[in-house]
mmCIF file of C-alpha atoms in Angstrom:
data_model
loop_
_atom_site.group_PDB
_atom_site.id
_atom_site.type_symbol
_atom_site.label_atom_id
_atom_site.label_comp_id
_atom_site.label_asym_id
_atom_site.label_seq_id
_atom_site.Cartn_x
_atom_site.Cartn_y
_atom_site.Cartn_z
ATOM 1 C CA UNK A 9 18.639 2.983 11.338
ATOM 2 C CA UNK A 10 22.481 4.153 10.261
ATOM 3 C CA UNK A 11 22.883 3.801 6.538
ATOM 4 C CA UNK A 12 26.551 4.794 4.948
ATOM 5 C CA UNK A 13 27.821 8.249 6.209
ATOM 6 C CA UNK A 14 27.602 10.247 2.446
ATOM 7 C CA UNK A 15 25.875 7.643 -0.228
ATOM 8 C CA UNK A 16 23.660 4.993 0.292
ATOM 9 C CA UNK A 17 21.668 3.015 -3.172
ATOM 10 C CA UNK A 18 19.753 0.643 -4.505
ATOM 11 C CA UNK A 19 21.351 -2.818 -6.927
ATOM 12 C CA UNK A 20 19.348 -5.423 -8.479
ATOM 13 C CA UNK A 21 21.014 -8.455 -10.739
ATOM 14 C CA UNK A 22 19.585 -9.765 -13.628
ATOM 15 C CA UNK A 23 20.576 -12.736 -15.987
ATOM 16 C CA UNK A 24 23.684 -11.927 -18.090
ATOM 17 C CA UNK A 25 23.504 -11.437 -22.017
ATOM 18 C CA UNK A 26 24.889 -8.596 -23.813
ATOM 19 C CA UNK A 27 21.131 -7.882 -25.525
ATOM 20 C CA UNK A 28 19.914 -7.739 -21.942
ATOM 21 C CA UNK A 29 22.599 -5.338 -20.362
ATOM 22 C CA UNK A 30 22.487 -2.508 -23.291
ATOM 23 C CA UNK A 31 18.387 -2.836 -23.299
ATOM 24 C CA UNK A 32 18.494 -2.471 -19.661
ATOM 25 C CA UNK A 33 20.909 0.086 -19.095
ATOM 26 C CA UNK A 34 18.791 2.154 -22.310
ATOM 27 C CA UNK A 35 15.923 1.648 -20.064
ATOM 28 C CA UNK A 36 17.318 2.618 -16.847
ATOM 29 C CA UNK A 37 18.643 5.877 -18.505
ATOM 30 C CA UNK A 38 15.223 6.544 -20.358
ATOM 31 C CA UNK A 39 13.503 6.481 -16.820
ATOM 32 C CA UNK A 40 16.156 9.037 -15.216
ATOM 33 C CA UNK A 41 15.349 11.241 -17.828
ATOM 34 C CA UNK A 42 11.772 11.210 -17.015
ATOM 35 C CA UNK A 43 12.831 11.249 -13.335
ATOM 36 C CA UNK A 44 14.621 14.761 -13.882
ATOM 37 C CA UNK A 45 11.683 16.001 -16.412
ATOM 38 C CA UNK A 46 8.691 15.274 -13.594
ATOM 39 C CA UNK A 47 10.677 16.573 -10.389
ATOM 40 C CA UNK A 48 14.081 18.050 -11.758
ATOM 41 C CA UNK A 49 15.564 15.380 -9.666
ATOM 42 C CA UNK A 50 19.034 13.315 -10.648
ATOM 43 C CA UNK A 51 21.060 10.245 -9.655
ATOM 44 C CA UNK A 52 23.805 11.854 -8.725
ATOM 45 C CA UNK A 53 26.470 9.571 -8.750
ATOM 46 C CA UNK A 54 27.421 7.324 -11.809
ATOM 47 C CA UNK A 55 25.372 4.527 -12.076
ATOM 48 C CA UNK A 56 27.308 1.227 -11.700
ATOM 49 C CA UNK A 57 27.419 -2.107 -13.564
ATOM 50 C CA UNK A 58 29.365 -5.025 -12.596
ATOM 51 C CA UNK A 59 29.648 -8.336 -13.775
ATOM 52 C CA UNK A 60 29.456 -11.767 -11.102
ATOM 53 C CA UNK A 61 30.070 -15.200 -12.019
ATOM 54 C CA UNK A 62 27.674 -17.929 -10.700
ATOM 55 C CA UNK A 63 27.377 -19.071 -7.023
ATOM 56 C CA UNK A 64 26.330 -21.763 -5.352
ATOM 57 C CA UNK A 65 24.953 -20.049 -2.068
ATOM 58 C CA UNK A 66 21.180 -20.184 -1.393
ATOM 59 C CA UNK A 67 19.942 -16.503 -1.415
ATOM 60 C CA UNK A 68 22.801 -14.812 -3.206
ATOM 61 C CA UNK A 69 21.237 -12.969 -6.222
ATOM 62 C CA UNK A 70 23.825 -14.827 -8.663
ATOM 63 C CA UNK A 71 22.749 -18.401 -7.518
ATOM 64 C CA UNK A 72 23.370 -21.206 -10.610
ATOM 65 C CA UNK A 73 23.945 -18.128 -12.805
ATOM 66 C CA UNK A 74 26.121 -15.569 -14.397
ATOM 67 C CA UNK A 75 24.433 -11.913 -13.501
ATOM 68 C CA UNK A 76 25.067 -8.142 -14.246
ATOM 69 C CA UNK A 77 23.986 -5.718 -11.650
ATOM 70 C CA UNK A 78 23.001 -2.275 -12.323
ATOM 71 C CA UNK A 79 23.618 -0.226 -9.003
ATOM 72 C CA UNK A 80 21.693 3.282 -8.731
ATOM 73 C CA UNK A 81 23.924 5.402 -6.093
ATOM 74 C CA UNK A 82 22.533 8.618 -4.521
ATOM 75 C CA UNK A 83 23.819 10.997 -1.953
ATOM 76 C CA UNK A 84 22.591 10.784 1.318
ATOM 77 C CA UNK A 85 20.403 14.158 2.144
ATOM 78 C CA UNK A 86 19.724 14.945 -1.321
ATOM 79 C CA UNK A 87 16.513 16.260 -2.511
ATOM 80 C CA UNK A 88 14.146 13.558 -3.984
ATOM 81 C CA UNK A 89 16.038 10.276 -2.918
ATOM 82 C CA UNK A 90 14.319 8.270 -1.934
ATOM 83 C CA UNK A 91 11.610 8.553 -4.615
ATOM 84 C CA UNK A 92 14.258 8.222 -7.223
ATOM 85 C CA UNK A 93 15.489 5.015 -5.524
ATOM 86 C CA UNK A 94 11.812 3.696 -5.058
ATOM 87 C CA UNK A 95 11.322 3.985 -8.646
ATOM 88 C CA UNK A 96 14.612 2.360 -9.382
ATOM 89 C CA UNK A 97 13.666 -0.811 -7.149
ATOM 90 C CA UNK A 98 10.166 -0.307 -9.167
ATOM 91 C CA UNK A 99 12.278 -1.036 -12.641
ATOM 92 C CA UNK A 100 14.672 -3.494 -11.647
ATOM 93 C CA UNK A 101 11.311 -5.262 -10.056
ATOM 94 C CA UNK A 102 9.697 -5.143 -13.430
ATOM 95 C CA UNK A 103 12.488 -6.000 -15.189
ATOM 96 C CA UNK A 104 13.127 -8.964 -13.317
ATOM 97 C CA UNK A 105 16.041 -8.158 -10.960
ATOM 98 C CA UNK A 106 17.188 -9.798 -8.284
ATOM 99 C CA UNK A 107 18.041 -7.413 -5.509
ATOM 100 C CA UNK A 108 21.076 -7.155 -3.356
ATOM 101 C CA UNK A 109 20.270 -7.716 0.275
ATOM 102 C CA UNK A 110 22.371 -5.288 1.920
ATOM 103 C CA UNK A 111 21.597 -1.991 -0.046
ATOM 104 C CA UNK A 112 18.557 -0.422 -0.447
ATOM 105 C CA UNK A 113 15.338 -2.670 -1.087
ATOM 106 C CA UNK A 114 12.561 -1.399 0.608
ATOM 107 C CA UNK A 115 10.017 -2.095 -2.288
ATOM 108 C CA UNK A 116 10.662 -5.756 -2.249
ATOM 109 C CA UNK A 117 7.820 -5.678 0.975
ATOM 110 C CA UNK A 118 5.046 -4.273 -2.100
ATOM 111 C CA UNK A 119 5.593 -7.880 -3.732
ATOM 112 C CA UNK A 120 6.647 -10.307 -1.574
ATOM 113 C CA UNK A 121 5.142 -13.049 -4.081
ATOM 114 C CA UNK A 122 8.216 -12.123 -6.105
ATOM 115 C CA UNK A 123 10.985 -13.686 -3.910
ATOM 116 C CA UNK A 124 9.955 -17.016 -4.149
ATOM 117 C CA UNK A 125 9.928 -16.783 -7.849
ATOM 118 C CA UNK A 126 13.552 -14.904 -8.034
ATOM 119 C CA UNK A 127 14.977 -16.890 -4.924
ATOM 120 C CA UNK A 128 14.697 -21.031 -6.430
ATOM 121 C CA UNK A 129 16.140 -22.520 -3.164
ATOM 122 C CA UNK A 130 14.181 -20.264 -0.863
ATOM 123 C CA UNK A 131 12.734 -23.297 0.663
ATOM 124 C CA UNK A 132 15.805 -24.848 1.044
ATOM 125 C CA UNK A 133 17.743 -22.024 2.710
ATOM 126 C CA UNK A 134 14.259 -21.648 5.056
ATOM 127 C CA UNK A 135 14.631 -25.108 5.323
ATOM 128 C CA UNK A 136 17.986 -25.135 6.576
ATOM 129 C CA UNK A 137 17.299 -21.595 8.917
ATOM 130 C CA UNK A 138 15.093 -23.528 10.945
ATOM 131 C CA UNK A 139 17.253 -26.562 11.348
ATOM 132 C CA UNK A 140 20.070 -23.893 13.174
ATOM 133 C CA UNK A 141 17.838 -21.609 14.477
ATOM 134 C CA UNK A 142 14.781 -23.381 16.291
ATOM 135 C CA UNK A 143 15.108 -20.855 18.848
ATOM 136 C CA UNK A 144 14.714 -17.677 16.474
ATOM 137 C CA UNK A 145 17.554 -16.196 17.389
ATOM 138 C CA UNK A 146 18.831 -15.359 14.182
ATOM 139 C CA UNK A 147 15.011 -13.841 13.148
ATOM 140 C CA UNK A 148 14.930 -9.593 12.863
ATOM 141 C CA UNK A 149 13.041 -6.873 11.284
ATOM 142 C CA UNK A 150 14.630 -7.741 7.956
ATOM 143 C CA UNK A 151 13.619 -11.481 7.865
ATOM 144 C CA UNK A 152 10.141 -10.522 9.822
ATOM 145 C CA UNK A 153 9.763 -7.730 6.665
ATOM 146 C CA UNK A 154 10.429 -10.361 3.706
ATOM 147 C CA UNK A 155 8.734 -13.551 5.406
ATOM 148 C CA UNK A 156 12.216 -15.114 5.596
ATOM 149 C CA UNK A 157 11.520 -17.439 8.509
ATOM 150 C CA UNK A 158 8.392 -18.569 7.342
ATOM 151 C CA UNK A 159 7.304 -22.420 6.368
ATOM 152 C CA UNK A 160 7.585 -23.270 2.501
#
């Protein structure tokens, strides 16, 4: 599986409100601390934060909503990241994020009874899938992995 050449990372959303973002953010920080204590291990690239206004597609992590994402960047070959970036997803799972599909999100297959929950028009995209793809052509490891293709 080819990742990006130097960095690859981990980004959840979550709901939008200026209490949220600083707790958040304190949290995230707090838990890099004790990441560094336990294993002397770092993000090593500035974490990001970016603000998305509402959309109206299915399984986009800003659906019907105004979101923040917190984006945990590491460099690729690094010592310990993975780990770090599995205990990132961990947080932003607890915390209720919504994770971005196309960066790392491996944990998401450890509670799969979340997406439904964090996804409201699952069925409906599922719904729709089927509809154009009756033949499974559009089905892969990723789908397979999150139950994706299966009936609501």
């Amino acid at each position: 599986e080819k990742l990006k050449k130097h960095a690859y990372d981990t980004e959840a959303a979550f709901d939008y409100s200026a209490g949220k973002l600083i707790d958040l953010v304190e949290k995230v920080i707090a838990r890099l601390k004790e990441i560094q204590k336990e294993g002397n291990i770092y993000l090593q690239s500035p974490m990001g934060i970016r603000f998305v206004k509402k959309s109206a597609a299915f399984l986009t992590p800003e659906y019907d909503r105004f979101v923040f994402y917190i984006d945990a960047p590491v460099l690729k070959g690094s010592v310990g990241t993975e780990g770090l970036l599995d205990e990132m997803q961990e947080l932003f799972i607890k915390e209720g994020g919504v994770f971005h599909w196309g960066k790392i999100n491996n944990r998401l297959s450890s509670h799969l009874h979340i997406i439904k929950d964090r996804y409201p028009k699952l069925n409906d995209w599922i719904s729709v899938m089927k509809k154009y793809n009756d033949k499974n052509l559009f089905n892969n490891s990723f789908t397979d992995r999150l139950n994706l293709t299966e009936t609501p």
